[in-house]
């Protein structure tokens, strides 16, 4: 269903403002204004985003959840973990370029990855140590490193937490906002498991996340397709070939 009327944004005599009910947007052919129902209220009536949402919810008979102290505290905790993960990603990148990352660099060269792809996906390396990352990010506090999934806390609480990823090529996993929320670690030589992912955390839900979705999403909207492949290296190989709308599930 599509309706047409005179522009509400300025005066006109010939209708050029259309509303497409099925697709849920309006478009003004006179001035180019375009958006959904929330954008209409913020632009036409000057409402703040939340006020627009609350008005629409009231008209629809829905209740807008109110932000609680618990929600604010949970969001603050998640923000702190985002900082930890960003620091870890940077440290892993430095390790890949350092003395301990020589074998990993040879492996990437053998797999045919270009320097630009390595940098674009911010690949890194976790040295084969139980304490290197823990020591490097010690200023964030051990509890936060455990909560982020970077350290493993043994069941015997009297034993010290230790680095989860050791001797692995590191693939940062990002959310749709481009923030690092988890890692995938690929073994370079022999060993099991071949790939090791971060555990579920306040930031990361493995079953609801796709590798590379932050960049593939916008590209997929333009191309009209989304290519799902098996793993990280498949996504990167397609990226190297100029196909950027590829994602990979995380073992689920």
Coordinates of C-alpha atoms in Angstrom, one line a residue:
X1 CA 0.0 0.0 0.0
X2 CA 1.4 3.4 -1.0
X3 CA 0.0 6.8 -0.2
X4 CA 0.8 10.2 -1.7
X5 CA 0.4 13.7 -0.2
X6 CA 1.9 17.2 -0.2
X7 CA 5.2 17.5 1.5
X8 CA 4.9 18.0 5.3
X9 CA 8.4 19.5 5.5
X10 CA 7.7 22.6 3.3
X11 CA 4.9 24.0 1.2
X12 CA 4.0 22.7 -2.2
X13 CA 0.9 22.5 -4.5
X14 CA 1.6 19.2 -6.2
X15 CA 1.9 16.0 -4.0
X16 CA 5.3 14.5 -4.1
X17 CA 5.5 12.9 -0.6
X18 CA 4.9 9.1 -0.7
X19 CA 4.6 6.6 2.1
X20 CA 5.2 2.9 1.3
X21 CA 3.4 0.9 4.1
X22 CA 4.7 -2.5 3.0
X23 CA 8.4 -1.4 3.0
X24 CA 7.9 0.9 6.0
X25 CA 9.4 4.1 4.7
X26 CA 8.5 7.6 3.4
X27 CA 10.2 9.4 0.6
X28 CA 9.9 13.0 -0.6
X29 CA 10.7 13.4 -4.3
X30 CA 10.8 17.2 -3.9
X31 CA 13.6 17.5 -1.3
X32 CA 14.9 13.9 -1.0
X33 CA 13.9 13.4 2.6
X34 CA 13.7 9.7 3.4
X35 CA 13.2 7.5 6.5
X36 CA 11.0 5.4 8.6
X37 CA 8.3 6.3 11.1
X38 CA 10.8 7.2 13.9
X39 CA 12.8 9.4 11.6
X40 CA 9.6 11.1 10.5
X41 CA 8.8 12.1 14.2
X42 CA 12.3 13.2 14.9
X43 CA 12.5 15.3 11.7
X44 CA 9.0 16.6 11.4
X45 CA 8.1 17.1 15.1
X46 CA 11.5 17.6 16.5
X47 CA 11.2 14.7 19.0
X48 CA 14.2 13.1 20.5
X49 CA 14.8 9.4 19.5
X50 CA 13.6 8.0 22.8
X51 CA 10.6 10.3 22.9
X52 CA 9.6 9.2 19.4
X53 CA 9.9 5.5 20.3
X54 CA 7.8 6.0 23.5
X55 CA 5.0 7.8 21.5
X56 CA 4.9 5.1 18.9
X57 CA 4.9 2.4 21.6
X58 CA 2.0 4.1 23.5
X59 CA 0.0 4.3 20.3
X60 CA 0.6 0.6 19.7
X61 CA -0.2 -0.3 23.2
X62 CA 3.3 -1.4 24.0
X63 CA 5.5 -0.6 27.1
X64 CA 9.0 0.7 26.6
X65 CA 11.5 -0.9 29.0
X66 CA 12.9 1.6 31.4
X67 CA 16.6 1.7 32.0
X68 CA 17.3 0.3 35.5
X69 CA 20.3 0.6 37.7
X70 CA 21.1 -3.0 36.9
X71 CA 21.0 -2.3 33.2
X72 CA 23.3 0.7 33.6
X73 CA 25.8 -1.3 35.6
X74 CA 25.7 -4.2 33.1
X75 CA 26.4 -1.8 30.2
X76 CA 29.3 -0.2 32.2
X77 CA 30.7 -3.7 32.7
X78 CA 30.4 -4.5 29.0
X79 CA 32.1 -1.2 28.1
X80 CA 35.0 -2.2 30.4
X81 CA 35.3 -5.5 28.7
X82 CA 35.4 -3.9 25.2
X83 CA 38.4 -1.9 26.4
X84 CA 40.1 -5.2 27.5
X85 CA 39.4 -6.9 24.2
X86 CA 40.7 -4.0 22.2
X87 CA 43.9 -4.0 24.2
X88 CA 44.3 -7.8 23.7
X89 CA 43.8 -7.5 20.0
X90 CA 46.5 -4.8 19.8
X91 CA 48.9 -7.0 21.9
X92 CA 48.3 -10.0 19.7
X93 CA 49.0 -7.9 16.6
X94 CA 52.3 -6.8 18.1
X95 CA 53.2 -10.4 19.0
X96 CA 52.6 -11.4 15.4
X97 CA 55.1 -8.8 14.2
X98 CA 57.6 -9.6 16.9
X99 CA 60.2 -12.3 17.6
X100 CA 57.7 -14.9 18.8
X101 CA 55.5 -14.5 15.7
X102 CA 58.0 -15.8 13.1
X103 CA 56.4 -19.2 12.6
X104 CA 53.0 -17.6 12.3
X105 CA 54.2 -15.1 9.7
X106 CA 55.7 -18.0 7.7
X107 CA 52.3 -19.9 7.9
X108 CA 50.4 -16.8 6.7
X109 CA 52.8 -16.4 3.8
X110 CA 52.4 -20.0 2.9
X111 CA 48.7 -19.6 2.9
X112 CA 49.0 -16.7 0.5
X113 CA 47.7 -13.9 2.7
X114 CA 48.8 -10.4 1.7
X115 CA 50.0 -7.8 4.1
X116 CA 46.9 -5.8 3.5
X117 CA 44.6 -8.7 4.4
X118 CA 46.6 -9.4 7.6
X119 CA 46.3 -5.7 8.6
X120 CA 42.6 -5.4 7.5
X121 CA 41.5 -8.3 9.6
X122 CA 43.9 -7.3 12.4
X123 CA 45.3 -10.9 12.7
X124 CA 47.6 -11.6 15.6
X125 CA 49.5 -14.3 17.4
X126 CA 49.2 -15.7 20.9
X127 CA 52.6 -17.0 22.0
X128 CA 52.9 -20.4 23.6
X129 CA 52.9 -19.2 27.2
X130 CA 50.5 -19.5 30.1
X131 CA 51.3 -16.0 31.5
X132 CA 52.4 -13.6 28.7
X133 CA 49.0 -12.1 28.0
X134 CA 48.1 -12.1 31.7
X135 CA 51.3 -10.1 32.5
X136 CA 50.8 -7.7 29.5
X137 CA 47.3 -6.8 30.5
X138 CA 47.7 -7.1 34.2
X139 CA 46.6 -3.4 34.7
X140 CA 43.0 -4.4 33.7
X141 CA 42.8 -6.8 36.6
X142 CA 42.7 -10.6 36.6
X143 CA 38.9 -10.8 37.3
X144 CA 38.1 -8.8 34.2
X145 CA 40.5 -10.8 32.1
X146 CA 38.8 -14.0 33.2
X147 CA 35.3 -12.5 32.6
X148 CA 36.3 -11.5 29.1
X149 CA 37.4 -15.1 28.4
X150 CA 41.1 -14.3 27.8
X151 CA 42.1 -16.2 30.9
X152 CA 41.0 -19.6 32.2
X153 CA 40.1 -19.8 35.9
X154 CA 40.8 -23.4 37.1
X155 CA 38.1 -25.1 39.0
X156 CA 40.5 -25.3 42.0
X157 CA 40.3 -21.7 43.1
X158 CA 43.6 -21.8 44.8
X159 CA 45.3 -22.2 41.4
X160 CA 46.2 -19.1 39.3
X161 CA 44.3 -18.2 36.1
X162 CA 46.3 -18.7 32.9
X163 CA 46.1 -17.6 29.2
X164 CA 43.4 -19.3 27.2
X165 CA 45.0 -18.9 23.8
X166 CA 48.6 -20.3 23.5
X167 CA 50.6 -20.9 20.3
X168 CA 47.7 -19.8 18.0
X169 CA 47.0 -17.5 15.1
X170 CA 44.4 -15.0 16.4
X171 CA 41.3 -13.8 14.5
X172 CA 39.5 -10.9 16.2
X173 CA 35.7 -11.4 16.1
X174 CA 33.7 -8.1 16.0
X175 CA 30.1 -7.1 16.6
X176 CA 28.1 -5.1 14.1
X177 CA 29.6 -1.9 15.6
X178 CA 33.1 -3.1 14.7
X179 CA 34.1 -3.7 18.4
X180 CA 36.3 -6.7 19.2
X181 CA 34.1 -9.0 21.4
X182 CA 35.9 -12.3 21.1
X183 CA 38.7 -14.2 19.4
X184 CA 39.2 -17.3 17.3
X185 CA 42.5 -19.0 17.7
X186 CA 43.8 -21.3 14.9
X187 CA 46.5 -23.9 15.6
X188 CA 49.6 -23.4 13.4
X189 CA 51.1 -26.8 13.5
X190 CA 49.8 -30.1 14.8
X191 CA 47.4 -30.1 17.7
X192 CA 43.8 -30.1 18.8
X193 CA 41.4 -28.4 18.6
X194 CA 42.2 -26.9 15.2
X195 CA 40.3 -23.8 16.1
X196 CA 39.5 -22.5 19.6
X197 CA 36.9 -19.7 20.2
X198 CA 36.3 -17.5 23.1
X199 CA 33.7 -18.7 25.5
X200 CA 30.3 -17.0 25.8
X201 CA 30.8 -13.8 27.8
X202 CA 28.7 -10.6 28.6
X203 CA 30.0 -9.4 25.2
X204 CA 29.9 -12.6 23.1
X205 CA 27.1 -15.0 22.3
X206 CA 28.7 -17.6 19.9
X207 CA 25.3 -18.7 18.5
X208 CA 24.3 -15.2 17.6
X209 CA 27.5 -13.9 16.0
X210 CA 29.0 -14.3 12.5
X211 CA 32.6 -13.6 11.7
X212 CA 33.1 -10.5 9.5
X213 CA 29.4 -9.4 9.7
X214 CA 30.4 -5.8 10.6
X215 CA 31.9 -5.4 7.1
X216 CA 29.9 -7.9 5.2
X217 CA 26.6 -6.5 6.3
X218 CA 26.8 -3.1 4.5
X219 CA 28.4 -4.8 1.4
X220 CA 25.6 -7.4 1.3
X221 CA 22.9 -4.7 1.3
X222 CA 24.5 -3.2 -1.8
X223 CA 25.1 -6.5 -3.6
X224 CA 21.9 -8.2 -2.5
X225 CA 23.7 -11.3 -1.4
X226 CA 25.4 -12.7 1.7
X227 CA 27.9 -15.6 1.3
X228 CA 28.2 -18.0 4.2
X229 CA 31.4 -20.0 4.3
X230 CA 32.9 -22.5 6.8
X231 CA 35.7 -20.6 8.5
X232 CA 37.9 -17.5 9.0
X233 CA 40.4 -18.3 6.3
X234 CA 37.6 -18.8 3.8
X235 CA 36.2 -15.3 4.5
X236 CA 39.7 -13.8 4.2
X237 CA 40.4 -15.7 0.9
X238 CA 37.1 -14.3 -0.6
X239 CA 38.1 -10.9 0.6
X240 CA 41.4 -11.2 -1.2
X241 CA 39.5 -12.1 -4.3
X242 CA 37.4 -8.9 -4.0
X243 CA 34.3 -10.6 -2.6
X244 CA 33.7 -8.8 0.7
X245 CA 30.1 -9.9 1.6
X246 CA 31.2 -13.2 3.2
X247 CA 30.7 -14.3 6.8
X248 CA 31.4 -17.5 8.7
X249 CA 29.6 -19.1 11.7
X250 CA 31.5 -19.8 14.8
X251 CA 31.2 -23.6 15.1
X252 CA 27.5 -23.6 15.6

